[in-house]
mmCIF file of C-alpha atoms and ligand atoms in Angstrom:
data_model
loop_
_atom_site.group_PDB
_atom_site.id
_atom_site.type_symbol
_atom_site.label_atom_id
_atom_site.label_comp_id
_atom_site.label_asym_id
_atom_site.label_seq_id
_atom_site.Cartn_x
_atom_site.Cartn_y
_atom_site.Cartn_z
ATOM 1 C CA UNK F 1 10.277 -5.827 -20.293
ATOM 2 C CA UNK F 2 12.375 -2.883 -21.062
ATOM 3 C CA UNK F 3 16.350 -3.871 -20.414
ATOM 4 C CA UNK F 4 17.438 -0.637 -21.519
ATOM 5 C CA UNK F 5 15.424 0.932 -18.768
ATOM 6 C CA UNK F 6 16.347 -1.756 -15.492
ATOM 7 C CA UNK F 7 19.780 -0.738 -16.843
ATOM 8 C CA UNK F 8 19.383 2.738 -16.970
ATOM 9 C CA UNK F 9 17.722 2.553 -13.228
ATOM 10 C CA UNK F 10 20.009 0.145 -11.984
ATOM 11 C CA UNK F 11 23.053 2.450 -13.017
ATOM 12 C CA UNK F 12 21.328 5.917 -11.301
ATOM 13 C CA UNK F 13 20.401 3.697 -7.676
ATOM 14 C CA UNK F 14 24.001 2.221 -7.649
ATOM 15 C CA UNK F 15 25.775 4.919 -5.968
ATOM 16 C CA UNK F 16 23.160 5.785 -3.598
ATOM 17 C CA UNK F 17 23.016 5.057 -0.151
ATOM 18 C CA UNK F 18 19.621 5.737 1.200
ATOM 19 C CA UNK F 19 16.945 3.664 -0.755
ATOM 20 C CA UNK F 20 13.357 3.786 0.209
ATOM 21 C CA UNK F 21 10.681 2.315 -2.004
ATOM 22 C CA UNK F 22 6.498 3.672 -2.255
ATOM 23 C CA UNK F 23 4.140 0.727 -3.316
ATOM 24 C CA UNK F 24 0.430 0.758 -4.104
ATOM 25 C CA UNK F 25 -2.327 -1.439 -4.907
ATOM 26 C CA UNK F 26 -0.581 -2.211 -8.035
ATOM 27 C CA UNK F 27 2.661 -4.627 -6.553
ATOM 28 C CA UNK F 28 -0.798 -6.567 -5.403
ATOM 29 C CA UNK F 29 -2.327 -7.101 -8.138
ATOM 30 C CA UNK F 30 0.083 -10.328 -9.280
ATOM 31 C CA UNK F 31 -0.988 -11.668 -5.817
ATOM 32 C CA UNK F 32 -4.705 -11.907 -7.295
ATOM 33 C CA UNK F 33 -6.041 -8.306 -5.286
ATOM 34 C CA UNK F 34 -7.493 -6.552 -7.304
ATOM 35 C CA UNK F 35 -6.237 -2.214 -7.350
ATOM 36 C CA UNK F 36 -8.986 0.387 -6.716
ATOM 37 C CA UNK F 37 -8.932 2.163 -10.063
ATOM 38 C CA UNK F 38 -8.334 -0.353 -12.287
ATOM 39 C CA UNK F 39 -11.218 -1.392 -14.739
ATOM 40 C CA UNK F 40 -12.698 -4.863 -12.474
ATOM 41 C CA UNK F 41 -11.177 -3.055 -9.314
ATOM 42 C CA UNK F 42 -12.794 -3.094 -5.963
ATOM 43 C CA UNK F 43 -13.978 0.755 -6.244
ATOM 44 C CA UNK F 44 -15.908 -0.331 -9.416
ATOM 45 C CA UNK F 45 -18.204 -3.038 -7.213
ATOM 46 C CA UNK F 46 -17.902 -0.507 -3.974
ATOM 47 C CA UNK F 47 -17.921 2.981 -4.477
ATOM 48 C CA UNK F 48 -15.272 4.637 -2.597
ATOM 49 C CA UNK F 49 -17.525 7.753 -1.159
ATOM 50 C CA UNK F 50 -20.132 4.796 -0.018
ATOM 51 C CA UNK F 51 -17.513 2.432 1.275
ATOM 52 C CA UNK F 52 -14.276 3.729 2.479
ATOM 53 C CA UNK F 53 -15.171 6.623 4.289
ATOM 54 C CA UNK F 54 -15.497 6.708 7.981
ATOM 55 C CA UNK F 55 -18.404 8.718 8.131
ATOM 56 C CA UNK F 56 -20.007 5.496 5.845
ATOM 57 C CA UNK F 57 -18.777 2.986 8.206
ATOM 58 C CA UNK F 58 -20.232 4.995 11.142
ATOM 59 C CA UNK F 59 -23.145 5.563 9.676
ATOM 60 C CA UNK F 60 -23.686 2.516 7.924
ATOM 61 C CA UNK F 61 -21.528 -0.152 9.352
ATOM 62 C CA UNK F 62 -23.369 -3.378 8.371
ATOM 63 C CA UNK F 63 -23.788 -2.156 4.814
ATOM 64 C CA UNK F 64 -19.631 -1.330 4.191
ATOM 65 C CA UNK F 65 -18.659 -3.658 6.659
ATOM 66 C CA UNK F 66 -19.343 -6.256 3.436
ATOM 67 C CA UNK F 67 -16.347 -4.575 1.547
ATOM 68 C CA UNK F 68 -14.234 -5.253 4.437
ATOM 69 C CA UNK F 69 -15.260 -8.953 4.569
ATOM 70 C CA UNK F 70 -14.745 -9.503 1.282
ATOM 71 C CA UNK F 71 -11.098 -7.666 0.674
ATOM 72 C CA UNK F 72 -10.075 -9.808 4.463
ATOM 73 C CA UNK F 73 -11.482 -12.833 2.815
ATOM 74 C CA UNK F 74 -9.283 -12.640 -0.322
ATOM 75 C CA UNK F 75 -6.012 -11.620 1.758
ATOM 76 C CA UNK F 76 -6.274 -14.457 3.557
ATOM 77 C CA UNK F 77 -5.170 -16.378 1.092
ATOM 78 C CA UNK F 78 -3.171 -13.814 -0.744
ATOM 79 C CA UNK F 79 0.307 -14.900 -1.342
ATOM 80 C CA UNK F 80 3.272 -11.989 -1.877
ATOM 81 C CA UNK F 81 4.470 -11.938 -5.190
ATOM 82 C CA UNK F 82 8.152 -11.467 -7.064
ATOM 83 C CA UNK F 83 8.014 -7.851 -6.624
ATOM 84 C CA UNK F 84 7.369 -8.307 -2.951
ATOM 85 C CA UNK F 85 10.066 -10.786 -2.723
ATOM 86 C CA UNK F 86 12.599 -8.456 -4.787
ATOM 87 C CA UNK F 87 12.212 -5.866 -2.640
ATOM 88 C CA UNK F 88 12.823 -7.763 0.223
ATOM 89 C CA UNK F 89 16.056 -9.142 -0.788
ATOM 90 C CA UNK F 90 17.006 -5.498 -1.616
ATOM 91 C CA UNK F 91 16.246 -5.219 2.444
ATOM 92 C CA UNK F 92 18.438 -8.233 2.991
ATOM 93 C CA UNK F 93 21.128 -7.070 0.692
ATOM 94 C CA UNK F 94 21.147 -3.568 2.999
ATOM 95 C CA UNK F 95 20.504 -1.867 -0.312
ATOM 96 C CA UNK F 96 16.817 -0.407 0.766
ATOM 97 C CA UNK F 97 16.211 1.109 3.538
ATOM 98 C CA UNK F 98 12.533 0.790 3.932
ATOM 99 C CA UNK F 99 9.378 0.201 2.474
ATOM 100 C CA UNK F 100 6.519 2.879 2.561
ATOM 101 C CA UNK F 101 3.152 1.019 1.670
ATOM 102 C CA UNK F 102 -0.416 2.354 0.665
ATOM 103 C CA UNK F 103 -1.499 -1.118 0.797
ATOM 104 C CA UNK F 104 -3.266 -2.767 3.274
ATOM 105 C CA UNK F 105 -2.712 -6.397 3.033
ATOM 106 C CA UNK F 106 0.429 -7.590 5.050
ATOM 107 C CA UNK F 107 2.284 -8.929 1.731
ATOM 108 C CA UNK F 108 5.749 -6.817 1.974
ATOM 109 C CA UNK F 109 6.218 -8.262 5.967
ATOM 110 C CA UNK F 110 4.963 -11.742 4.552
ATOM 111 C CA UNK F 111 7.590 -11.661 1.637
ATOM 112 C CA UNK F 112 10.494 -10.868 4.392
ATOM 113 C CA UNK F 113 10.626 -6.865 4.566
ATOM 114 C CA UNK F 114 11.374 -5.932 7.936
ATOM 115 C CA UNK F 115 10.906 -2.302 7.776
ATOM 116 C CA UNK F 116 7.833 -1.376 6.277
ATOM 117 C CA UNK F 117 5.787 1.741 7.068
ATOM 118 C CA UNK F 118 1.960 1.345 6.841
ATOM 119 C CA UNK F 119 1.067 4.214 5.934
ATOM 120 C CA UNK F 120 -2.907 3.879 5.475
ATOM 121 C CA UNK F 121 -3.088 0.624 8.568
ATOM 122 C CA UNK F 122 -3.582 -3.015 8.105
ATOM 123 C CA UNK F 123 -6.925 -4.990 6.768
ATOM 124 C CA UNK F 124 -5.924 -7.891 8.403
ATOM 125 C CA UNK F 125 -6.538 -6.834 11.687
ATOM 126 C CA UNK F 126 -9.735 -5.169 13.978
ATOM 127 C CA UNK F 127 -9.943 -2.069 16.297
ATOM 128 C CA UNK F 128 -12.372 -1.175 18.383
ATOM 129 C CA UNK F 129 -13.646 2.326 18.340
ATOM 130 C CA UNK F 130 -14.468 2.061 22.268
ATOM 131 C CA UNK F 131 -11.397 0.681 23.736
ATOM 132 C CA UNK F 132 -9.086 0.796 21.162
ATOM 133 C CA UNK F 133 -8.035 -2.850 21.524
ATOM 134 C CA UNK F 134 -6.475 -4.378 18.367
ATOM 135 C CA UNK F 135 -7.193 -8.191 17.132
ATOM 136 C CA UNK F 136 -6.689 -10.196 13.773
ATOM 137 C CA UNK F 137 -9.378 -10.402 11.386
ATOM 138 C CA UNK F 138 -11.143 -13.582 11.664
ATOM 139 C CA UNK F 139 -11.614 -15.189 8.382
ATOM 140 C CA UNK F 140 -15.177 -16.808 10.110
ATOM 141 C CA UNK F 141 -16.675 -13.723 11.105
ATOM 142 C CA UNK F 142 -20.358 -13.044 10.006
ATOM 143 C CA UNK F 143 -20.330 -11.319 6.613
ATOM 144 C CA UNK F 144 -24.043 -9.535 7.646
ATOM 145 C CA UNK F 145 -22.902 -7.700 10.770
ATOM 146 C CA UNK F 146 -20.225 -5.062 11.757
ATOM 147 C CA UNK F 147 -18.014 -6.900 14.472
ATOM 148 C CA UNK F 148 -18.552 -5.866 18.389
ATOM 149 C CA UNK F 149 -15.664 -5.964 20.810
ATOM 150 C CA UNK F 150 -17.211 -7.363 24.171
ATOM 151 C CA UNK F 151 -15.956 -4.558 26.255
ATOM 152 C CA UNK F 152 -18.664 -2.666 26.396
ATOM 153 C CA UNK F 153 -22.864 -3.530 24.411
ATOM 154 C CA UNK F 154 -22.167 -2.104 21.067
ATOM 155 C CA UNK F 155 -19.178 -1.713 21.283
ATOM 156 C CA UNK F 156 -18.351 -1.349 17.273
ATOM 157 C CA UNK F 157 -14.875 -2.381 15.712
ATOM 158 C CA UNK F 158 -13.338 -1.486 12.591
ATOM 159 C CA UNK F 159 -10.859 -2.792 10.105
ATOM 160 C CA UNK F 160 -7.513 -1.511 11.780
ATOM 161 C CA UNK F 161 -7.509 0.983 8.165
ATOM 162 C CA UNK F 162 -6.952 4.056 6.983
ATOM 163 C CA UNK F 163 -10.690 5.299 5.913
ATOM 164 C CA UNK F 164 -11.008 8.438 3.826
ATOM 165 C CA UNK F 165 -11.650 11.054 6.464
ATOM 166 C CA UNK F 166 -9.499 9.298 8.975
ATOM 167 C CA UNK F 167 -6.254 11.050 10.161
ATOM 168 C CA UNK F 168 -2.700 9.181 8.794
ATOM 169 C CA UNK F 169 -1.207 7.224 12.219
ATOM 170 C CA UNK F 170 1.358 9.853 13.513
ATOM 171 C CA UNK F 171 4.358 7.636 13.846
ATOM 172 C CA UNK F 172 4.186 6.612 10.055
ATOM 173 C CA UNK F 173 3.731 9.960 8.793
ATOM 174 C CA UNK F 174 6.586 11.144 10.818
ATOM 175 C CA UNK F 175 8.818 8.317 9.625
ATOM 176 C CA UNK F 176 7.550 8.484 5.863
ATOM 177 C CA UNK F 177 8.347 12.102 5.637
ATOM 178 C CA UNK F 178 11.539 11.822 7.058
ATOM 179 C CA UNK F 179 12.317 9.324 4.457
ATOM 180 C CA UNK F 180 11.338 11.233 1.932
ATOM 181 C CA UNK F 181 13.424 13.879 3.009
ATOM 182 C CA UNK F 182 16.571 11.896 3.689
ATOM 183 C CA UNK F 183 16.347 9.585 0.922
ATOM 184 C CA UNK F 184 19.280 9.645 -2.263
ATOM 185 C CA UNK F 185 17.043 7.326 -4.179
ATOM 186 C CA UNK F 186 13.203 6.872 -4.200
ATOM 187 C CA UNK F 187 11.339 3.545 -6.004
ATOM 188 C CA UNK F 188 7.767 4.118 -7.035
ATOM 189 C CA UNK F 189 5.997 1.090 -7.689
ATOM 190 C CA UNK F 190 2.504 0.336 -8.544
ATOM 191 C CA UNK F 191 0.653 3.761 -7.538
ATOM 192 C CA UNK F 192 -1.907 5.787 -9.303
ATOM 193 C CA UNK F 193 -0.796 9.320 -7.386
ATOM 194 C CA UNK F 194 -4.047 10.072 -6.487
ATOM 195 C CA UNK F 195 -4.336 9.647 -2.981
ATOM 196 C CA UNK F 196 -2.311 12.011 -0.702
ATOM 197 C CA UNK F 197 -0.753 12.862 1.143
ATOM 198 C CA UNK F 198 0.830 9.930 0.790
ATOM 199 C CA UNK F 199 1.094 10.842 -2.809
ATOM 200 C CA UNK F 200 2.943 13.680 -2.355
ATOM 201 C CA UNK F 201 5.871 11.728 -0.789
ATOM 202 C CA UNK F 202 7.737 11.385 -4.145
ATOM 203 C CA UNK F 203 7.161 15.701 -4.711
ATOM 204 C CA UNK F 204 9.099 15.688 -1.406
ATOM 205 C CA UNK F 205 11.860 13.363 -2.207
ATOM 206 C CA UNK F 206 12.203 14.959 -5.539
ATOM 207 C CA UNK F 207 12.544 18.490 -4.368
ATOM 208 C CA UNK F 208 15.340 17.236 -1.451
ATOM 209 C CA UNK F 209 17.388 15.868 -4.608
ATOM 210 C CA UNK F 210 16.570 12.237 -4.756
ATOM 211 C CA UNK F 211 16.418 9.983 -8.111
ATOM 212 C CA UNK F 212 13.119 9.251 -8.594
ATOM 213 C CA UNK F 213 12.715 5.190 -10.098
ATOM 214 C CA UNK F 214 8.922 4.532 -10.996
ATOM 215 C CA UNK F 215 7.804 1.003 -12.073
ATOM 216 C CA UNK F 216 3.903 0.907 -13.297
ATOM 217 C CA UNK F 217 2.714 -0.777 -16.092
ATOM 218 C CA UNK F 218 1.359 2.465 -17.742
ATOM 219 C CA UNK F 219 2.433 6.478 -16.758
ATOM 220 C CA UNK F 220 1.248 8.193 -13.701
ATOM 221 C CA UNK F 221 1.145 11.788 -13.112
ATOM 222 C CA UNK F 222 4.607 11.439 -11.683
ATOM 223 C CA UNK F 223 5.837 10.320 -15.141
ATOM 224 C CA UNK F 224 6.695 13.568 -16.672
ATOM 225 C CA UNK F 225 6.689 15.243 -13.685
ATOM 226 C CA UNK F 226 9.531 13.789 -11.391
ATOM 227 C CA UNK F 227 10.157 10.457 -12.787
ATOM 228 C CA UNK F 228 14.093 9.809 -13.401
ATOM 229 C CA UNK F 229 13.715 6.585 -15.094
ATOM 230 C CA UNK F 230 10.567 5.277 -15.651
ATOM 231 C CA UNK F 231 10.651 1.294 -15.799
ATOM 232 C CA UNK F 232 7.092 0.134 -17.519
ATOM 233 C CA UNK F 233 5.849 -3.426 -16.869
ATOM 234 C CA UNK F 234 4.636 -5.331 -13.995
ATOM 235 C CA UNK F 235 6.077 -5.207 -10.994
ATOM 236 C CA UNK F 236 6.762 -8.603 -10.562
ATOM 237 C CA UNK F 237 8.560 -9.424 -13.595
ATOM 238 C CA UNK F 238 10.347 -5.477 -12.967
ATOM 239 C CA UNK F 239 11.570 -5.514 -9.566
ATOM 240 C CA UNK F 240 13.373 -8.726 -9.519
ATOM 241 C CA UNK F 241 14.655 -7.933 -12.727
ATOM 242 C CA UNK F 242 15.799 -4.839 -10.930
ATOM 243 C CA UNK F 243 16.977 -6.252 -7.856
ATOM 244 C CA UNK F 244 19.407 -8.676 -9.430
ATOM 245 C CA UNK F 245 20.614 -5.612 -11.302
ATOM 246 C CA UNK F 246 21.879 -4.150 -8.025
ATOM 247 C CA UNK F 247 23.112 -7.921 -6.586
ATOM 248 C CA UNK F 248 19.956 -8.558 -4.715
ATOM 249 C CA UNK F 249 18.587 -11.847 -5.611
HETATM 250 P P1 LIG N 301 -4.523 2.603 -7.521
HETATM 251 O O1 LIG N 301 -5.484 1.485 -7.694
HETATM 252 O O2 LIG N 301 -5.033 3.984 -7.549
HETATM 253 O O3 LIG N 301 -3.403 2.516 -8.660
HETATM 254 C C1 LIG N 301 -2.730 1.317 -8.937
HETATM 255 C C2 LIG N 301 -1.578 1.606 -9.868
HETATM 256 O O4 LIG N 301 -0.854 0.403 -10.054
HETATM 257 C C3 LIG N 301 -1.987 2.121 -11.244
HETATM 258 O O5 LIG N 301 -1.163 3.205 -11.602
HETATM 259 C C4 LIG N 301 -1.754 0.913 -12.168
HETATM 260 O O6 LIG N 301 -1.332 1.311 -13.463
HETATM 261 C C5 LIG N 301 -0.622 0.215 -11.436
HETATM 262 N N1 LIG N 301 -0.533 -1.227 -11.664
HETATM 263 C C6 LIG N 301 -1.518 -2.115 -11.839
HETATM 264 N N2 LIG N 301 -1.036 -3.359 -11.954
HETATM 265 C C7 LIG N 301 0.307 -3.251 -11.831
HETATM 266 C C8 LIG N 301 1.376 -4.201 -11.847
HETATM 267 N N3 LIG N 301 1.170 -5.524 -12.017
HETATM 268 N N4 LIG N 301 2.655 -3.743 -11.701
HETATM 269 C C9 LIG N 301 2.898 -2.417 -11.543
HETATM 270 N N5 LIG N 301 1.926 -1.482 -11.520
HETATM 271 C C10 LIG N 301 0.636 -1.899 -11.654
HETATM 272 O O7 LIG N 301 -3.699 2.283 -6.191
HETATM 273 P P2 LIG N 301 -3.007 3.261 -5.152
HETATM 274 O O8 LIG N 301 -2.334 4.385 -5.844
HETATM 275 O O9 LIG N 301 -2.222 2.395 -4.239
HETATM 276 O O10 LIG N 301 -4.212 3.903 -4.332
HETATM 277 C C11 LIG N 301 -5.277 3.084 -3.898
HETATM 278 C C12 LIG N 301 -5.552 3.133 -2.401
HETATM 279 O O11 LIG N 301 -6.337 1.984 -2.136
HETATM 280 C C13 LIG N 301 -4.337 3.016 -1.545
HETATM 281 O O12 LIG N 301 -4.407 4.006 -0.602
HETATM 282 C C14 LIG N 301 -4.428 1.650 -0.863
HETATM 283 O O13 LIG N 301 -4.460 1.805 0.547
HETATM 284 C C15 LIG N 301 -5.767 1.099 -1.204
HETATM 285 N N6 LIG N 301 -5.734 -0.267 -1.788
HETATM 286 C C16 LIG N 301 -4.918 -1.207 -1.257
HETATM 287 C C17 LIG N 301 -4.893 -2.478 -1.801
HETATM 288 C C18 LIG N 301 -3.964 -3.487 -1.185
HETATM 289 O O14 LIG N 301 -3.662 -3.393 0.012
HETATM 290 N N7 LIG N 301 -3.460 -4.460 -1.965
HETATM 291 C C19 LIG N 301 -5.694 -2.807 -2.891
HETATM 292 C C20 LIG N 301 -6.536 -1.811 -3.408
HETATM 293 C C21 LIG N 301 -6.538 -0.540 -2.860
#
């Protein structure tokens, strides 16, 4: 791990007073789920444009509905990892004000962040397209069919997610953005860039004057373009590393 840079990033977040952090797939991966893009990731066994759009799920919702199985399956037993923790106890320490996530697997609130913006929905639980009831993913549910909410014949559900083609919920676009606007200090952890507009959170931070702190284990697109200080490892060996830097243990 590279001191010099947790230093370096720890010095340039230690006078500011509005912290917000951006994680992707990647502060998962030490919890055992695999990221999208990643050689072995999911999109390599399910295509994205066959399985994460919602025209594919409406169209075909046995066939992606398999995906969805699967990824509920494996964060069921997911367990959050250091970097979840760390930036948790930043929460607790009042030194971050939020979290914004990509990710869709309930690990931030399970490692103790209260305020976490889910920005592309939750896997772990079900709507239904008819009535719009929510419930949690059942870990027994048939792996063959779509699930049917019993308010009406048919009636198809879906994982309470984000799908390509599907419209960002209002209320955490609204508060993302305004984060990104308000925010002294921004934390980048574990994201390709690639998917906006959530991706184009950081531009916005960066352009209102905020020091921009990315952790990845390899450069992003944001590297040379807005990164402050870029910390290079894996989250969960960076962030606590990080956090204790700035008292937070
Ligand atoms: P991505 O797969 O495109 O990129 C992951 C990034 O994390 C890469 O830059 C990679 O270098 C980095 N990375 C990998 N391991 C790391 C580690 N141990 N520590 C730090 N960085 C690490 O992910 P994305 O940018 O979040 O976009 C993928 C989309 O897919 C998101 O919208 C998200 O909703 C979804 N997704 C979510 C999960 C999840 O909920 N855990 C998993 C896969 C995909």
């Amino acid at each position: 791990m590279d001191a010099a840079a947790i230093a370096e990033a720890a010095e340039r977040l230690a006078g500011a007073k509005h912290i917000v952090a951006v994680t992707g797939a990647g502060i998962s991966v030490e919890s055992g789920i695999p990221d999208f893009r990643s050689p072995g990731g999911l999109w390599t066994k399910y295509p994205p444009g066959e399985y994460a759009t919602i025209e594919a799920y409406l169209e075909n919702p046995d066939k992606v509905w398999k995906l969805w199985h699967e990824l509920g399956r494996d964060l069921a037993f997911a367990q959050p990892n250091p970097g979840h923790i760390a930036l948790a106890n930043l929460e607790a320490a009042g030194r971050l004000g939020a979290v914004i996530t990509q990710n869709i697997d309930n690990l931030h609130q399970a490692a103790g962040s209260r305020k976490v913006i889910e920005y592309h929905g939750n896997a772990r639980h079900l709507v239904c397209l008819s009535c719009g009831r929510e419930e949690p993913l059942e870990t027994g549910l048939p792996v063959e069919c779509a699930p049917r909410c019993s308010c009406s014949p048919g009636a198809l559900m879906k994982p309470a997610i984000v799908f390509f083609g599907e419209m960002i919920p209002s209320q955490a676009a609204m508060d993302a953005e305004n984060w990104a606007q308000v925010c002294d200090a921004m934390i980048i952890v574990g994201t390709s860039a690639t998917v906006y507009p959530c991706a184009g959170l950081p531009m916005t931070a960066k352009a209102h004057g905020a020091v921009i702190v990315e952790c990845n284990v390899g450069p992003t697109e944001y590297t040379s373009r807005i990164t402050d200080v870029f910390v290079q490892g894996k989250a969960g060996e960076t962030l606590p590393a990080l956090a204790a830097a700035l008292g937070a243990r």
